[in-house]
XYZ file of C-alpha atoms in Angstrom:
641
model
C 27.181 -17.765 29.572
C 27.290 -20.256 26.763
C 23.826 -21.604 27.805
C 22.492 -18.097 27.988
C 23.719 -17.385 24.447
C 22.330 -20.607 23.056
C 18.914 -19.889 24.707
C 18.968 -16.367 23.215
C 19.674 -17.790 19.707
C 16.752 -20.308 20.146
C 14.411 -17.488 21.244
C 15.592 -15.332 18.365
C 15.051 -18.110 15.946
C 11.554 -18.924 17.227
C 10.572 -15.286 17.181
C 11.852 -14.843 13.686
C 9.851 -17.919 12.461
C 6.694 -16.783 14.219
C 6.962 -13.227 12.827
C 8.034 -14.263 9.403
C 6.178 -12.157 6.870
C 5.438 -9.353 9.271
C 5.558 -6.125 7.283
C 5.147 -2.609 8.474
C 1.807 -1.623 7.103
C 1.477 1.908 5.760
C -1.677 3.445 7.177
C -1.930 5.608 4.102
C -2.782 2.426 2.285
C -4.917 0.679 4.757
C -8.028 2.723 4.846
C -11.502 1.383 4.359
C -11.432 2.262 0.687
C -7.932 1.100 -0.214
C -7.167 -2.124 -1.910
C -3.965 -4.100 -1.945
C -4.719 -6.349 -4.999
C -3.927 -10.056 -4.534
C -1.098 -11.613 -6.567
C -3.623 -13.617 -8.731
C -7.188 -12.995 -9.590
C -9.571 -15.573 -11.055
C -12.911 -15.985 -12.854
C -15.930 -15.428 -10.738
C -17.017 -19.091 -10.860
C -13.609 -20.211 -9.517
C -13.927 -17.734 -6.697
C -17.391 -19.031 -6.061
C -15.929 -22.370 -5.208
C -13.738 -20.783 -2.493
C -17.015 -19.379 -1.012
C -18.650 -22.767 -1.698
C -16.393 -24.777 0.616
C -17.995 -22.670 3.359
C -21.531 -22.395 1.953
C -21.988 -25.824 0.332
C -20.226 -27.710 3.041
C -23.229 -27.030 5.365
C -25.080 -29.731 3.462
C -22.994 -32.114 5.582
C -25.021 -31.144 8.693
C -27.884 -28.781 7.711
C -30.460 -31.526 6.851
C -29.923 -33.261 10.085
C -30.168 -30.146 12.083
C -33.342 -29.075 10.216
C -34.862 -32.564 10.943
C -34.089 -32.212 14.570
C -35.513 -28.719 14.758
C -38.639 -29.139 12.684
C -39.307 -32.887 12.456
C -41.627 -33.664 9.604
C -42.059 -29.970 8.978
C -38.356 -29.815 7.891
C -39.031 -29.499 4.162
C -41.526 -26.648 4.714
C -39.247 -24.780 7.205
C -36.343 -25.176 4.720
C -38.576 -23.852 1.948
C -39.064 -20.677 3.987
C -35.253 -20.474 4.577
C -34.783 -20.670 0.888
C -37.364 -17.895 0.313
C -35.363 -15.829 2.832
C -32.155 -16.655 1.070
C -33.299 -15.664 -2.465
C -35.452 -12.653 -1.513
C -33.726 -11.414 1.587
C -29.976 -12.270 2.006
C -29.181 -12.465 -1.761
C -30.514 -8.913 -2.579
C -28.877 -7.531 0.559
C -25.414 -8.882 -0.355
C -25.792 -7.951 -4.017
C -26.236 -4.358 -2.758
C -23.202 -4.847 -0.260
C -21.068 -5.965 -3.296
C -21.865 -2.672 -5.106
C -21.076 -0.664 -2.097
C -17.889 -2.301 -0.942
C -16.051 -3.763 -3.976
C -12.778 -4.136 -2.065
C -14.081 -6.966 -0.022
C -14.483 -5.184 3.329
C -18.179 -6.052 3.337
C -20.995 -4.550 5.447
C -18.744 -3.554 8.319
C -16.986 -0.964 6.201
C -20.397 0.410 5.093
C -21.412 0.872 8.663
C -18.075 2.395 9.457
C -18.607 5.077 6.710
C -22.215 5.664 7.848
C -21.241 6.190 11.453
C -17.980 8.177 11.474
C -15.752 8.657 14.525
C -15.694 6.482 17.584
C -19.276 5.396 17.025
C -18.474 3.593 13.816
C -15.277 2.141 15.214
C -16.960 0.808 18.389
C -19.783 -0.638 16.304
C -17.142 -2.415 14.094
C -15.409 -3.822 17.211
C -18.774 -5.077 18.402
C -19.584 -6.760 15.141
C -16.080 -8.206 14.880
C -17.182 -10.259 17.944
C -19.914 -11.835 15.841
C -17.610 -12.281 12.937
C -15.256 -14.140 15.233
C -18.089 -16.263 16.549
C -19.223 -17.170 13.028
C -15.719 -17.994 11.711
C -14.447 -19.778 14.848
C -17.522 -21.905 15.127
C -17.272 -22.709 11.407
C -13.996 -24.237 12.148
C -15.117 -26.124 15.220
C -18.478 -27.144 13.794
C -17.092 -28.319 10.457
C -14.299 -30.249 12.194
C -16.868 -31.876 14.568
C -19.028 -32.890 11.582
C -16.077 -34.185 9.722
C -15.339 -36.302 12.801
C -18.872 -37.644 12.742
C -18.374 -38.682 9.141
C -15.107 -40.468 10.120
C -16.390 -42.272 13.108
C -19.636 -43.444 11.647
C -17.949 -44.983 8.576
C -18.276 -48.755 8.767
C -14.672 -49.284 7.930
C -13.484 -47.317 10.947
C -12.764 -49.526 14.031
C -15.575 -49.424 16.623
C -13.342 -48.674 19.537
C -12.900 -45.105 18.229
C -16.670 -44.406 18.490
C -16.188 -42.418 21.722
C -13.391 -40.316 20.350
C -15.410 -37.453 18.979
C -13.519 -34.760 20.913
C -9.863 -35.966 20.397
C -10.446 -36.633 16.663
C -12.053 -33.147 16.270
C -9.134 -31.531 18.155
C -6.669 -33.396 15.959
C -8.411 -32.112 12.876
C -8.335 -28.565 14.148
C -4.612 -28.975 15.101
C -3.889 -30.254 11.562
C -5.654 -27.164 10.087
C -3.507 -24.848 12.285
C -0.396 -26.808 11.400
C -1.072 -26.332 7.636
C -1.407 -22.621 8.065
C 1.718 -22.461 10.217
C 3.637 -24.150 7.381
C 2.018 -21.894 4.748
C -1.243 -22.301 2.725
C -1.412 -21.686 -0.979
C -3.350 -22.663 -4.072
C -6.556 -22.376 -2.178
C -8.617 -21.601 -5.232
C -7.455 -24.621 -7.231
C -8.157 -26.957 -4.220
C -11.548 -25.306 -3.628
C -12.590 -25.887 -7.255
C -11.829 -29.574 -7.155
C -13.408 -30.144 -3.736
C -16.639 -28.344 -4.620
C -16.994 -29.926 -7.991
C -16.517 -33.410 -6.646
C -18.737 -32.830 -3.619
C -21.610 -31.385 -5.690
C -21.441 -34.167 -8.185
C -21.582 -36.792 -5.363
C -24.512 -34.958 -3.848
C -26.414 -34.942 -7.136
C -25.869 -38.790 -7.269
C -26.985 -39.324 -3.692
C -30.050 -37.085 -3.914
C -30.986 -38.405 -7.377
C -30.933 -41.898 -5.969
C -32.874 -40.870 -2.941
C -35.614 -39.071 -4.915
C -35.910 -42.078 -7.284
C -36.569 -44.121 -4.174
C -39.266 -41.784 -3.007
C -40.951 -41.707 -6.434
C -40.801 -45.507 -6.664
C -42.559 -45.905 -3.322
C -45.502 -43.415 -2.952
C -46.258 -44.721 0.389
C -43.275 -42.923 1.826
C -44.785 -39.585 0.738
C -48.173 -40.622 2.084
C -46.614 -41.562 5.431
C -44.797 -38.200 5.627
C -48.133 -36.398 4.832
C -50.023 -38.355 7.532
C -47.272 -37.467 9.998
C -47.745 -33.794 9.125
C -51.449 -33.692 9.576
C -51.251 -35.723 12.801
C -48.834 -33.265 14.379
C -50.281 -30.018 13.025
C -54.104 -29.197 12.773
C -53.953 -26.925 9.635
C -51.736 -25.586 6.972
C -51.626 -22.319 8.885
C -50.316 -23.986 11.932
C -47.708 -25.693 9.812
C -46.538 -22.207 8.515
C -46.539 -20.754 12.018
C -44.346 -23.546 13.393
C -42.101 -23.403 10.388
C -41.592 -19.668 10.997
C -40.884 -20.380 14.625
C -38.120 -22.945 13.910
C -36.756 -21.243 10.802
C -34.055 -19.299 12.756
C -32.554 -22.607 13.887
C -31.869 -23.303 10.209
C -29.803 -20.149 9.645
C -26.730 -22.255 9.034
C -27.928 -22.418 5.418
C -27.055 -18.764 5.092
C -23.548 -18.978 6.062
C -21.774 -18.202 2.803
C -22.840 -14.623 1.922
C -20.338 -12.677 4.134
C -17.588 -14.910 2.695
C -18.903 -14.154 -0.786
C -18.248 -10.375 -0.478
C -15.014 -10.913 1.483
C -13.452 -12.728 -1.502
C -14.419 -10.037 -4.058
C -10.796 -8.827 -4.536
C -10.005 -12.243 -5.967
C -12.484 -11.725 -8.888
C -10.684 -10.732 -12.123
C -11.307 -7.409 -13.747
C -11.727 -3.814 -12.898
C -14.148 -2.544 -10.295
C -17.145 -2.741 -12.584
C -16.392 -6.281 -13.810
C -15.637 -7.274 -10.251
C -18.900 -6.079 -8.928
C -20.734 -7.901 -11.691
C -18.667 -11.054 -11.062
C -19.382 -10.929 -7.384
C -23.104 -10.601 -8.011
C -23.006 -13.569 -10.394
C -21.042 -15.536 -7.732
C -23.681 -14.776 -4.968
C -26.685 -15.438 -7.217
C -25.313 -18.750 -8.566
C -24.221 -19.997 -5.245
C -27.608 -19.153 -3.684
C -29.588 -20.863 -6.470
C -27.481 -23.946 -6.260
C -27.617 -24.191 -2.535
C -31.348 -23.550 -2.492
C -31.943 -26.488 -4.820
C -29.766 -28.753 -2.660
C -31.475 -27.508 0.636
C -34.905 -28.192 -0.582
C -34.239 -31.658 -2.149
C -31.949 -32.800 0.726
C -34.419 -31.808 3.386
C -37.274 -33.615 1.635
C -35.309 -36.754 0.878
C -33.770 -37.089 4.350
C -37.100 -36.343 6.077
C -39.026 -38.943 4.082
C -36.423 -41.695 4.002
C -34.609 -41.492 7.402
C -36.311 -42.635 10.571
C -36.586 -39.771 13.114
C -34.631 -41.693 15.706
C -31.535 -41.778 13.496
C -31.258 -37.947 13.636
C -30.910 -37.897 17.453
C -27.701 -37.921 19.329
C -25.959 -41.267 18.781
C -28.061 -42.123 15.713
C -26.548 -43.009 12.382
C -27.793 -39.900 10.657
C -26.779 -37.523 13.488
C -24.722 -34.770 11.719
C -24.493 -36.853 8.550
C -27.916 -37.281 7.058
C -26.856 -37.335 3.370
C -23.986 -39.597 4.178
C -26.580 -42.050 5.807
C -28.485 -42.068 2.548
C -25.252 -42.697 0.527
C -24.364 -45.737 2.574
C -27.953 -46.981 2.761
C -28.765 -46.850 -0.960
C -25.381 -46.848 -2.715
C -23.345 -49.137 -0.642
C -20.450 -48.714 1.773
C -17.931 -48.364 -1.035
C -19.623 -45.305 -2.552
C -20.579 -44.137 0.971
C -16.981 -44.142 1.977
C -16.044 -42.024 -1.084
C -18.954 -39.710 -0.113
C -17.646 -39.554 3.475
C -14.077 -38.672 2.176
C -15.341 -35.960 -0.076
C -17.555 -34.549 2.828
C -14.638 -34.698 5.326
C -12.394 -32.867 2.849
C -14.775 -30.055 2.133
C -15.679 -29.668 5.863
C -12.038 -29.513 6.754
C -11.425 -26.941 3.968
C -14.460 -24.954 5.205
C -12.370 -24.569 8.399
C -9.522 -23.412 6.318
C -11.651 -20.884 4.570
C -12.910 -19.558 7.916
C -9.325 -19.388 9.387
C -8.230 -17.529 6.256
C -11.060 -15.130 6.689
C -10.060 -14.389 10.300
C -6.440 -13.851 9.221
C -7.727 -11.452 6.595
C -10.103 -9.439 8.894
C -7.552 -8.640 11.739
C -5.098 -6.656 9.530
C -7.942 -4.851 7.685
C -9.488 -3.301 10.676
C -7.600 -3.531 14.051
C -4.257 -2.173 13.065
C -5.829 0.688 11.138
C -7.460 1.602 14.456
C -4.250 1.206 16.360
C -6.128 -1.594 18.163
C -4.019 -4.594 17.635
C -0.583 -5.566 18.920
C 2.248 -5.333 16.444
C 2.562 -9.099 16.098
C -0.974 -9.448 15.146
C -0.065 -8.554 11.541
C 2.013 -11.742 11.325
C -0.110 -14.824 10.389
C 1.565 -17.413 12.466
C 0.930 -16.027 16.028
C -2.717 -15.343 15.062
C -3.013 -18.995 13.780
C -1.888 -20.126 17.196
C -4.373 -17.767 18.842
C -7.307 -18.891 16.756
C -6.410 -22.547 17.110
C -6.304 -22.349 20.814
C -9.728 -20.595 20.937
C -11.095 -23.358 18.622
C -9.817 -25.972 21.131
C -11.679 -24.317 23.881
C -14.941 -23.978 21.892
C -14.588 -27.690 20.901
C -14.235 -28.698 24.544
C -16.982 -26.488 25.670
C -19.505 -28.065 23.283
C -18.033 -31.612 23.475
C -17.509 -31.518 19.683
C -21.252 -31.906 19.214
C -22.636 -30.690 15.945
C -26.134 -29.883 16.857
C -25.268 -28.013 20.061
C -22.975 -25.714 18.157
C -25.651 -24.851 15.650
C -27.070 -22.125 17.927
C -23.797 -20.275 18.278
C -23.114 -20.548 14.639
C -26.490 -19.311 13.746
C -26.137 -16.354 16.019
C -22.915 -15.131 14.265
C -24.320 -15.703 10.883
C -27.682 -13.944 11.588
C -25.970 -10.980 13.331
C -23.724 -10.444 10.263
C -26.640 -10.632 7.801
C -28.575 -8.276 10.084
C -25.743 -5.797 10.056
C -25.568 -6.026 6.257
C -29.403 -5.417 5.970
C -29.088 -2.361 8.290
C -26.108 -1.068 6.267
C -27.864 -1.313 2.847
C -31.090 0.074 4.301
C -29.294 3.171 5.696
C -27.210 3.550 2.482
C -30.376 3.507 0.302
C -32.108 6.022 2.609
C -29.200 8.378 2.490
C -29.053 8.171 -1.332
C -32.732 9.148 -1.589
C -33.802 5.661 -2.822
C -36.948 5.484 -0.691
C -38.526 2.418 -2.302
C -35.287 0.444 -1.941
C -34.833 1.639 1.613
C -38.296 0.423 2.530
C -37.702 -2.951 0.822
C -34.476 -3.456 2.693
C -36.128 -2.213 5.844
C -38.589 -5.087 5.654
C -35.717 -7.497 5.078
C -34.024 -6.003 8.120
C -37.030 -6.593 10.367
C -37.245 -10.231 9.127
C -33.559 -10.779 9.931
C -34.047 -8.969 13.316
C -36.779 -11.406 14.276
C -34.623 -14.393 13.200
C -31.759 -13.092 15.208
C -33.778 -12.386 18.342
C -35.640 -15.649 18.195
C -32.398 -17.505 17.735
C -30.834 -15.812 20.647
C -33.868 -16.471 22.953
C -33.963 -20.114 21.984
C -30.112 -20.615 22.030
C -28.554 -17.940 24.357
C -25.212 -19.797 24.362
C -24.414 -18.316 20.954
C -24.943 -14.766 22.231
C -22.795 -15.578 25.304
C -20.018 -16.750 23.137
C -20.290 -13.741 20.788
C -20.280 -11.329 23.683
C -17.260 -12.964 25.138
C -15.516 -12.400 21.762
C -16.722 -8.792 21.737
C -15.451 -8.297 25.339
C -12.126 -9.857 24.527
C -11.732 -7.743 21.262
C -12.785 -4.515 22.937
C -10.410 -4.923 25.914
C -7.330 -6.039 23.967
C -8.146 -3.274 21.330
C -8.253 -0.525 23.931
C -5.158 -1.756 25.747
C -3.400 -1.824 22.305
C -4.558 1.631 21.496
C -3.242 2.929 24.755
C 0.171 1.227 24.512
C 0.651 2.378 20.862
C -0.655 5.872 21.488
C 2.771 7.520 21.592
C 3.893 5.932 18.318
C 4.764 8.347 15.538
C 1.409 7.940 13.649
C 1.672 10.442 10.891
C 2.532 8.680 7.632
C 3.316 11.698 5.446
C 3.883 15.402 5.813
C 3.337 17.947 2.976
C 3.693 21.716 3.160
C 1.991 24.114 0.790
C 3.974 26.799 -0.935
C 3.381 29.494 1.624
C 4.253 27.215 4.596
C 7.437 26.077 2.743
C 8.403 29.748 2.252
C 7.829 30.648 5.888
C 10.104 27.674 6.863
C 12.877 28.730 4.491
C 12.801 32.370 5.631
C 12.676 31.621 9.247
C 16.373 31.077 9.966
C 16.329 29.330 13.349
C 13.259 27.100 13.510
C 11.384 28.303 16.584
C 7.770 27.351 16.636
C 5.279 28.731 19.288
C 2.461 26.251 19.902
C -0.879 27.959 20.088
C -4.270 26.569 20.762
C -6.593 28.393 18.302
C -9.664 30.104 19.772
C -10.903 33.351 18.419
C -7.864 33.832 16.252
C -8.038 37.577 16.507
C -5.292 40.101 16.878
C -5.429 40.025 20.692
C -4.915 36.299 20.794
C -1.678 36.428 18.765
C -0.369 39.485 20.545
C -0.872 37.873 23.897
C 0.831 34.670 22.663
C 3.810 36.695 21.431
C 4.046 38.514 24.761
C 3.877 35.167 26.585
C 6.743 33.804 24.378
C 8.884 36.803 25.495
C 7.991 36.417 29.083
C 8.473 32.671 29.279
C 11.235 32.019 26.734
C 12.652 35.443 25.843
C 11.683 35.059 22.263
C 11.350 38.203 20.121
C 8.747 38.467 17.355
C 11.455 39.820 15.095
C 13.381 36.512 15.296
C 11.285 34.931 12.480
C 8.951 33.121 14.991
C 6.245 30.789 13.485
C 3.071 30.097 15.298
C 1.994 26.402 15.167
C -1.763 25.530 15.354
C -3.287 22.039 15.302
C -6.912 21.257 15.072
C -8.161 17.753 15.993
C -10.088 16.314 12.941
C -11.243 12.830 13.922
C -9.625 11.608 17.112
C -10.758 8.167 16.477
C -8.413 7.696 13.544
C -5.083 6.263 14.492
C -2.843 7.564 11.639
C -2.883 9.624 8.485
C -1.303 12.282 6.425
C -0.356 15.731 7.716
C -0.973 18.656 5.450
C 0.559 21.959 6.699
C -0.988 25.244 5.503
C 0.820 28.598 5.731
C -1.289 31.626 6.712
C -0.585 35.167 7.739
C -3.001 36.804 10.307
C -2.587 40.176 11.883
C 1.056 40.273 10.842
C 1.958 36.872 12.373
C 3.148 33.844 10.344
C 1.181 30.698 11.204
C 1.554 27.059 10.279
C -1.914 25.309 10.506
C -2.594 21.486 10.492
C -5.376 19.051 11.179
C -4.644 15.741 12.766
C -6.230 12.972 14.914
C -3.781 13.920 17.768
C -2.032 17.220 18.483
C 1.071 15.748 20.043
C 1.762 13.308 17.191
C 1.226 16.030 14.636
C 3.703 18.437 16.229
C 6.353 15.679 16.708
C 5.930 14.551 13.026
C 6.312 18.199 11.742
C 9.400 18.788 13.864
C 11.109 15.660 12.648
C 10.111 16.576 8.995
C 11.547 20.090 9.282
C 14.789 18.649 10.710
C 15.236 16.253 7.878
C 14.315 18.821 5.248
C 16.380 21.720 6.510
C 19.196 20.086 8.528
C 18.349 22.363 11.436
C 17.224 21.465 14.905
C 13.627 22.671 15.385
C 12.426 24.132 18.783
C 8.841 24.178 19.938
C 7.578 26.241 22.849
C 4.730 25.511 25.110
C 3.251 26.960 28.326
C 2.376 24.722 31.189
C -0.942 23.013 30.690
C -3.717 23.656 33.120
C -3.475 21.723 36.294
C -5.630 18.648 36.594
C -5.914 14.929 37.014
C -3.195 13.172 34.975
C -5.469 10.240 34.369
C -8.037 12.668 32.837
C -5.368 14.204 30.634
C -4.392 10.694 29.395
C -8.034 9.888 28.626
C -8.457 13.183 26.782
C -5.419 12.259 24.641
C -6.606 8.778 23.930
C -10.201 9.698 23.130
C -10.100 13.293 21.997
C -6.482 13.694 20.770
C -5.638 16.507 23.233
C -4.502 15.994 26.791
C -1.129 17.231 28.282
C 0.520 18.178 24.933
C 4.068 19.068 25.956
C 5.196 15.828 27.737
C 3.339 13.771 25.135
C 5.157 15.624 22.233
C 8.370 14.937 23.910
C 7.603 11.166 24.447
C 6.665 10.708 20.817
C 9.925 12.398 19.809
C 11.776 10.260 22.235
C 10.396 7.052 20.866
C 10.758 8.118 17.164
C 14.431 9.436 17.493
C 16.778 7.491 19.671
C 19.701 9.797 19.275
C 19.363 12.676 21.778
C 21.624 14.991 19.705
C 19.275 14.801 16.701
C 16.110 15.035 18.535
C 14.016 18.287 18.156
C 13.750 20.272 21.396
C 10.569 20.803 23.451
C 10.552 23.786 25.713
C 7.897 24.347 28.460
C 7.724 27.620 30.410
């Protein structure tokens, strides 16, 4: 017995530690337009640095991936990517910032544009691509950080084959930090981004000086271009073809709108700050992308970009060591490792932010998913699996990463196009429509070229949908009404009723015959007389896809009968919530009376309840009451005749 007691204490202590910080969320304040402001807000340029650890850190691997994908055409393909950044992604996300100032991004816009189950299923689908983008950010950044570690000349050579173990260790360390507790992210991000950008300016400035000092390098690059491609038109065509592979350089925009609540000021100032953030980050990144692509393509031999080469996954670090010495190169490596590792932290924080913003509001997440630590363990385990699947190789993960990034930007472009069209802004809708088509091409081309990214995204989608539907089913009999209010007439009916006896009526024609027949049924089944102050209770299903919400009860008199009317996502939950509310307000035990539901398949009744909010109402009402009130003596009574 003593051993059992000790084991129970250990389990309780572990459970308490894992679920520390778990708070009961109030669905009234978790809707798509609600904002729970963070404890601290910051200037837009400081928040930009938090976005920048994700966005700017791609310089660690983007030039190498571009060189592998496009060869000597890398600068031209990167120039097209920059044009897509400044004239496609940037206008799209500036529009998203104006439409979703609370940081929910394009997913919430699509949810509003497609109400009901369509919007929620679309969000679940897109969350699979969100998970792909963020999880692969963690694994790709850790793998590239490992490449910078293992290729450093001061690291022992016997570690050269330890790419996977070192990457797993970095991911485990990241998860460990979040298990302990992560704070002061903004301050750390500002320092990391500032140091990293300054070092990149030095490296690229030195590299460009070398190019200018030796014109033969540019001549050789030009000769390679003309030898491989017959005309400028062919160069442009090939650049367009490989450009989707370079989509990693677009990775920071979704993060940019997700961090909007951290921008200081009211909504107007926040939107303005977010737009400055997005524009400044895009301009800075575009300059670095163009210069880094040109410098690495001209100065680094092509063989060094391939797997096992010194520039594989670390092109700018190669230049730092080559032209500024191993001392400066090591400092550059440390800065790159730090910002890549912190990019994983930014992605993990984004995942921990997304789950409680969407899934619990749909009733599609287990209760423990609102606690950070269990989710850290889940995401860390998934990151391990992705790392093992790709062998911690940077280039091979690029397709999966690009798939997630492009799918998110495509969804944002679709959202702003539909929003502009619905608002009557035809010219803006057409412009965003063109951007949507371009990103649709890029997404499809990337998927065709690298289908592994789509496979991973669809696996995430499948896992999210299955777990979400299971969670929705298991939580379906929770008391999901957050607040009950009665108008003056309904309150008067309740106070004058004496004993609280409510006759559940499914409204149809709502004519005199309907209520007379219902009153006769109440007498025949339950021996209830109309003169006993009976109240008819009618519930209409509003949006059955919603999980929770407020319940407003309206009093009405029709054909001499007193009626309490309500709208709710589910009938059984609404009736149970009203009964409990009336009990608490009046001190009386309410009774509700039903007739037997029509005979049918019980599985079909359950599906009608889960999807349409109806189903077999009497037993479902009783089950909701049973779960909400453990004391039998205080539980409202359900009668079925």
